[in-house]
Short mmCIF file of C-alpha atoms in Angstrom, two decimals:
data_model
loop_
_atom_site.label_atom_id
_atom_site.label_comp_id
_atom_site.label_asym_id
_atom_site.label_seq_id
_atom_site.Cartn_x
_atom_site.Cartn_y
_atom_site.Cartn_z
CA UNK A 897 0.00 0.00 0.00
CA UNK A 898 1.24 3.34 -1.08
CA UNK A 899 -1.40 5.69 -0.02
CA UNK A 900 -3.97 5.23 2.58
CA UNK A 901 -7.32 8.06 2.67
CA UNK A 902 -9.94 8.21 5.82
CA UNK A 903 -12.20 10.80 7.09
CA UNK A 904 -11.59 11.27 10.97
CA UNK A 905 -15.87 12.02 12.46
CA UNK A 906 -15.96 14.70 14.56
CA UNK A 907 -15.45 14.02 18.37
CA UNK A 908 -13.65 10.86 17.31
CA UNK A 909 -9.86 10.08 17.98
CA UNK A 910 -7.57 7.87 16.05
CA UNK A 911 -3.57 6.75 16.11
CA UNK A 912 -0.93 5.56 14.05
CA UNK A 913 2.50 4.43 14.08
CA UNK A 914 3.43 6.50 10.71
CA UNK A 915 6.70 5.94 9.74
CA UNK A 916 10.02 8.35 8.25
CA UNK A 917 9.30 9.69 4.61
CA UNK A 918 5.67 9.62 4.78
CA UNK A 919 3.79 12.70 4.89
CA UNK A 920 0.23 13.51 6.18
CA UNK A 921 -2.16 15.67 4.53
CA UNK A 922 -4.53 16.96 6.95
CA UNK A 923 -7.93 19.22 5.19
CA UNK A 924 -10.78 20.68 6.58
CA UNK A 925 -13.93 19.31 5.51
CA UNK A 926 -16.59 21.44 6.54
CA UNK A 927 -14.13 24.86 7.95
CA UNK A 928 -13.29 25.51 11.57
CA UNK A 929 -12.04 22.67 12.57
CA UNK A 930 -9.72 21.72 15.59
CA UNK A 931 -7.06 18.60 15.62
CA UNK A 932 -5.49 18.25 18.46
CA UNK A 933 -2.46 16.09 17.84
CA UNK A 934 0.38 14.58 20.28
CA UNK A 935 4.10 13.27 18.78
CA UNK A 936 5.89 9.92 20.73
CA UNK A 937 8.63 8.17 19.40
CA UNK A 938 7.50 4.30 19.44
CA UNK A 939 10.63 3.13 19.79
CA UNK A 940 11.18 5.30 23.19
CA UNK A 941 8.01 6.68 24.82
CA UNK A 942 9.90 9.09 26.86
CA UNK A 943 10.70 10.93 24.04
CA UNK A 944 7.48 13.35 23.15
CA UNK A 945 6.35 16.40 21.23
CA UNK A 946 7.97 19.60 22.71
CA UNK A 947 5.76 22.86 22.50
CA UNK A 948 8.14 25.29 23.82
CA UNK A 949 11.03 24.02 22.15
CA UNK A 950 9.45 23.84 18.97
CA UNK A 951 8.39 27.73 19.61
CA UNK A 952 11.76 28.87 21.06
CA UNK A 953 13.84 27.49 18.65
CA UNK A 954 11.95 29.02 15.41
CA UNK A 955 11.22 32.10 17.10
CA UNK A 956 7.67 32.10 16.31
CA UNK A 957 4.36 31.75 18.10
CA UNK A 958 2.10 30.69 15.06
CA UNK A 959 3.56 27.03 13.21
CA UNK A 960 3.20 27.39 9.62
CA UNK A 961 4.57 26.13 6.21
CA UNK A 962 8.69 25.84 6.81
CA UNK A 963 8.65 25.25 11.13
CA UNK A 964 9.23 22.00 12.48
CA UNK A 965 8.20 20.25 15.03
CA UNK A 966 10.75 18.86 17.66
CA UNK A 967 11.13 16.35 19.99
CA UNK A 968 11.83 17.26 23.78
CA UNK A 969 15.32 15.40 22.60
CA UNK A 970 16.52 17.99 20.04
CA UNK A 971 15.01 15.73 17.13
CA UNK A 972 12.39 16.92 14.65
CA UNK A 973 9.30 14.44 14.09
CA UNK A 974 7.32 16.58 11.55
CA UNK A 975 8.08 19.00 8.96
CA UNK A 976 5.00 21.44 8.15
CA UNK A 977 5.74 21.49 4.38
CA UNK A 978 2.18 22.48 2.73
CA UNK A 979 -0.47 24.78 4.64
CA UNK A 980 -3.19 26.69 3.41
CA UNK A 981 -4.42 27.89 6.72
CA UNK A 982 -1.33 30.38 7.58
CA UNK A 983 -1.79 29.72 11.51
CA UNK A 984 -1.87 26.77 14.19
CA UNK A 985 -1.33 26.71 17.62
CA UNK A 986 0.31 24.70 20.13
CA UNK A 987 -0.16 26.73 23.53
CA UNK A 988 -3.61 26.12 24.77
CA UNK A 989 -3.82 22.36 25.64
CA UNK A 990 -6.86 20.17 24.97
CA UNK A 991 -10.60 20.46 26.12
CA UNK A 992 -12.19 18.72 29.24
CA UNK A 993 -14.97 17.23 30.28
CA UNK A 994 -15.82 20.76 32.38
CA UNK A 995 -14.93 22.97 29.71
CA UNK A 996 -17.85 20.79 27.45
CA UNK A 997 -20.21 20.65 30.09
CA UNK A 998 -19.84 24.50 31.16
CA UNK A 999 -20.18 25.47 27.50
CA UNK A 1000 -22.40 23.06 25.86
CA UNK A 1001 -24.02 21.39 29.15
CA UNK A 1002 -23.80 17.36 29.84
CA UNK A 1003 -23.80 14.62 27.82
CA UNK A 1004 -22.65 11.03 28.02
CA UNK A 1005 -22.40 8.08 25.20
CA UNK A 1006 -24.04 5.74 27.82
CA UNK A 1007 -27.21 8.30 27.38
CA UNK A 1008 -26.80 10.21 24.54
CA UNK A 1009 -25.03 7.15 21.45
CA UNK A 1010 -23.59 9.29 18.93
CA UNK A 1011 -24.84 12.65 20.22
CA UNK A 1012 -22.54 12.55 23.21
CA UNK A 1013 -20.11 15.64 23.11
CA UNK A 1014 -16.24 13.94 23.56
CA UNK A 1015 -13.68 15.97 24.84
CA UNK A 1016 -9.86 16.08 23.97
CA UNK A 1017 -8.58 15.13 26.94
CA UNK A 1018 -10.36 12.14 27.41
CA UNK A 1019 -9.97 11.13 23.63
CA UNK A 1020 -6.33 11.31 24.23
CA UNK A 1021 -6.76 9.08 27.42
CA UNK A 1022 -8.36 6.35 25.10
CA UNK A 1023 -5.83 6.65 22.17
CA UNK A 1024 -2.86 6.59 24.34
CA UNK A 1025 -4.40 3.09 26.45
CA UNK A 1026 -3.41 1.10 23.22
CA UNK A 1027 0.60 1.77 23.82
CA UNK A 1028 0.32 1.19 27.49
CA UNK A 1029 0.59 4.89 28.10
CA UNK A 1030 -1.62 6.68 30.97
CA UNK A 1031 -2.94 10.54 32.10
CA UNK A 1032 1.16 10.77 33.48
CA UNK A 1033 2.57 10.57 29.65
CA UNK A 1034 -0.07 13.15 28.71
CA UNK A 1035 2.45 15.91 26.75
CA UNK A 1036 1.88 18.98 25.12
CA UNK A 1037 -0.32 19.05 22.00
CA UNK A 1038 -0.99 20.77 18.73
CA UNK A 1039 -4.04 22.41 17.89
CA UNK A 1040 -4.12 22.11 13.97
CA UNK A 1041 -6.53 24.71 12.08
CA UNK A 1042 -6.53 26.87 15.22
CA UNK A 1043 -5.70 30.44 15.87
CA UNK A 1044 -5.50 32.12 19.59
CA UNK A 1045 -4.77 35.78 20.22
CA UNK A 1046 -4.25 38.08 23.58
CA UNK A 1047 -5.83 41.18 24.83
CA UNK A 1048 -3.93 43.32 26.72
CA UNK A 1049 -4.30 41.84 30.07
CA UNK A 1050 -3.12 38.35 28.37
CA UNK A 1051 -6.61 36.79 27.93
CA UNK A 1052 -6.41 34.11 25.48
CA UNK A 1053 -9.25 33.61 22.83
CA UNK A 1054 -10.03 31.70 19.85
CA UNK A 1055 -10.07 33.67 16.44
CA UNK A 1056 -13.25 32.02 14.52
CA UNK A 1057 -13.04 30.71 10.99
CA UNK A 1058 -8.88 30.59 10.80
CA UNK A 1059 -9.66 27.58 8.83
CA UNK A 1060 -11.71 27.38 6.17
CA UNK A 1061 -13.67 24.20 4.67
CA UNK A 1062 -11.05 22.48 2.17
CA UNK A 1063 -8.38 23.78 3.67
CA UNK A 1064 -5.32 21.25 4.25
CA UNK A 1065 -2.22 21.14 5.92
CA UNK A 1066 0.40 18.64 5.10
CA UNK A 1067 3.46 17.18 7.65
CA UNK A 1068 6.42 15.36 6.37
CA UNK A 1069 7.50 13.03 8.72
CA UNK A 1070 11.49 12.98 9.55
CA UNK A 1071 11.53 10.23 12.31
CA UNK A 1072 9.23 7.40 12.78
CA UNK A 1073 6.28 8.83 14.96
CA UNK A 1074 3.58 7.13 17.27
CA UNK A 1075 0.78 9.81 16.02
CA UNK A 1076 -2.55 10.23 17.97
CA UNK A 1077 -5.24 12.93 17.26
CA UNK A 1078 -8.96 13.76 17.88
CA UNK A 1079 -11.68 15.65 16.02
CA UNK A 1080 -12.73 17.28 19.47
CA UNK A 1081 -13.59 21.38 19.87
CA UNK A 1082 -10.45 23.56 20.74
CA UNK A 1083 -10.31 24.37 24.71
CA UNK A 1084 -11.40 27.71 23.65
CA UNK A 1085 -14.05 27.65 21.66
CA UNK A 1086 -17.44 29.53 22.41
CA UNK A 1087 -19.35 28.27 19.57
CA UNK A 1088 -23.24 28.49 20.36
CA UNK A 1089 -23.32 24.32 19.72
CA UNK A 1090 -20.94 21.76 20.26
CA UNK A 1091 -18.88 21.99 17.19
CA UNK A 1092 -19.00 18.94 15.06
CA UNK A 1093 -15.79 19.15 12.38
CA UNK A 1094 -14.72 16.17 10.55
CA UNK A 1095 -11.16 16.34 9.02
CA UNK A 1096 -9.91 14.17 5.82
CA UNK A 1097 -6.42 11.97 6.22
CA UNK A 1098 -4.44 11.38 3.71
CA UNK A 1099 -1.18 9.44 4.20
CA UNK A 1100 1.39 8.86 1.11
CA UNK A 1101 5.40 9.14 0.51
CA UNK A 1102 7.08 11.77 0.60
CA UNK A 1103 9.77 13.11 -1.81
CA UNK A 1104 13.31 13.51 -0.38
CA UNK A 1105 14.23 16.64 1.57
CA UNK A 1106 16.21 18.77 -0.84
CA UNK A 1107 19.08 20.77 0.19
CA UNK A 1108 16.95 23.82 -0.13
CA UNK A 1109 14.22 22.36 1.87
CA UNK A 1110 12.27 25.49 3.17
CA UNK A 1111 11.90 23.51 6.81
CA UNK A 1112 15.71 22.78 6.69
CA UNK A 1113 16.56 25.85 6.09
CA UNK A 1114 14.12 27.90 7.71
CA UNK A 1115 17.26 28.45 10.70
CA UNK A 1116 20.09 27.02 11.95
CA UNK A 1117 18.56 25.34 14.90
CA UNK A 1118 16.35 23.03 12.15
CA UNK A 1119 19.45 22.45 10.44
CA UNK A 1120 20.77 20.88 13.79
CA UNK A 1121 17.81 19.32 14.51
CA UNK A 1122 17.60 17.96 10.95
CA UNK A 1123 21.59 16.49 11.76
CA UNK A 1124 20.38 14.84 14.95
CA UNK A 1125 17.99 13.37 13.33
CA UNK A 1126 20.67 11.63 11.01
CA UNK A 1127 22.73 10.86 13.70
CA UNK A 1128 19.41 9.03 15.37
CA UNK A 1129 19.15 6.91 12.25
CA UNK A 1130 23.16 6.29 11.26
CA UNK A 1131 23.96 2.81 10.12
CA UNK A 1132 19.81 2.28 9.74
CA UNK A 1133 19.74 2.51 5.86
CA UNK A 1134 19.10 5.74 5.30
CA UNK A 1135 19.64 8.22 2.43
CA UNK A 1136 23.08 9.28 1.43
CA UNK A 1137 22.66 12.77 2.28
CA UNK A 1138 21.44 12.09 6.10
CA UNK A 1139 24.61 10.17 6.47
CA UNK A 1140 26.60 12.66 4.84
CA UNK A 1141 25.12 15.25 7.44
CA UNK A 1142 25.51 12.67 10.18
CA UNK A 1143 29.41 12.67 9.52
CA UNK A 1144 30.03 16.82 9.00
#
């Protein structure tokens, strides 16, 4: 298999192991969507999506086409290489079951089947069950399709329709990554009803990274990230010019 497609329902979750050289094409089916997404490296749990790093090293706030997405061990899971949304965020956490039930009231699947309102947190909780993982190995998250601004005394809100429907965003993959993401509304949002946003997933390989690559060479600190990388993976067949960064 070459290329895999789904549609992720809203208020669902869903993992993968997706390996190096792959890239995911996230789009937005219906517009304002939310994806909140968590990195782990399967072959060392301990080693996890970084938020502040990621931030500090690009010198940004906003991720967008060219930033990558590091490790809390100075690696780099996910290139953003494609994005027609301009702006997602990585500071405001998931939803929980209070922020639902303060802003949309209570439901539960025991009562309510498919109209129960899921929130990211727990999502996460079910996702990460599969690998033996718990609420302690909960780590910082992405909010895909997402936008959050400040007012002056540092009140954080959600900036409605960021994303817009067919929108995509694509990640290229640079280590094999333990993926897991839900469909569930952004911590933030003050929608009148429980937003219900279905994304598309499209998985397929990626071409090479170029010398050029605009995430490569976006700054030095992703060029050192991109040479850790190929020092991770030295001696595991890889391509000739992650070995030849691997021995500068």
């Amino acid at each position: 298999m070459n290329q895999y497609k789904t549609i992720i329902p809203a208020a669902s979750h869903w993992s993968l192991r997706v390996r190096r050289g792959m890239q995911m094409t996230l789009t937005d089916i219906e517009g304002d969507a939310n994806v909140g997404m968590m990195f782990y490296n399967p072959e060392n749990l301990l080693e996890r999506y970084n938020a502040p790093d990621t931030l500090k090293c690009q010198h940004t706030f906003k991720l967008t086409r060219g930033h990558c997405l590091y490790s809390d061990m100075g690696r780099i899971f996910a290139s953003i290489i494609d994005d027609a949304v301009g702006w997602h965020e990585t500071i405001s956490g998931n939803s929980h079951a209070s922020h639902i039930e303060r802003q949309w009231g209570k439901r539960d699947y025991q009562n309510d089947r498919n109209d129960w309102m899921q929130n990211g947190y727990d999502a996460m909780l079910v996702e990460m069950a599969k690998y033996g993982l718990s609420k302690a190995d909960i780590a910082a998250n992405l909010n895909l399709f997402s936008c959050v601004t400040t007012d002056a005394e540092g009140n954080m809100s959600l900036v409605p329709g960021n994303s817009r429907a067919g929108a995509h965003v694509t990640l290229r993959f640079e280590m094999d990554t333990l993926v897991m993401l839900h469909t569930c509304p952004h911590p933030l949002s003050r929608a009148a009803e429980y937003p219900r946003k279905p994304v598309s997933v499209l998985l397929e390989k990626a071409e090479p990274v170029a010398e050029d690559d605009i995430c490569k060479m976006f700054c030095a600190e992703n060029q050192r990230g991109f040479a850790n990388n190929a020092l991770y993976y030295l001696g595991c067949n890889q391509s000739k010019d992650n070995l030849k960064e691997a021995q500068s």
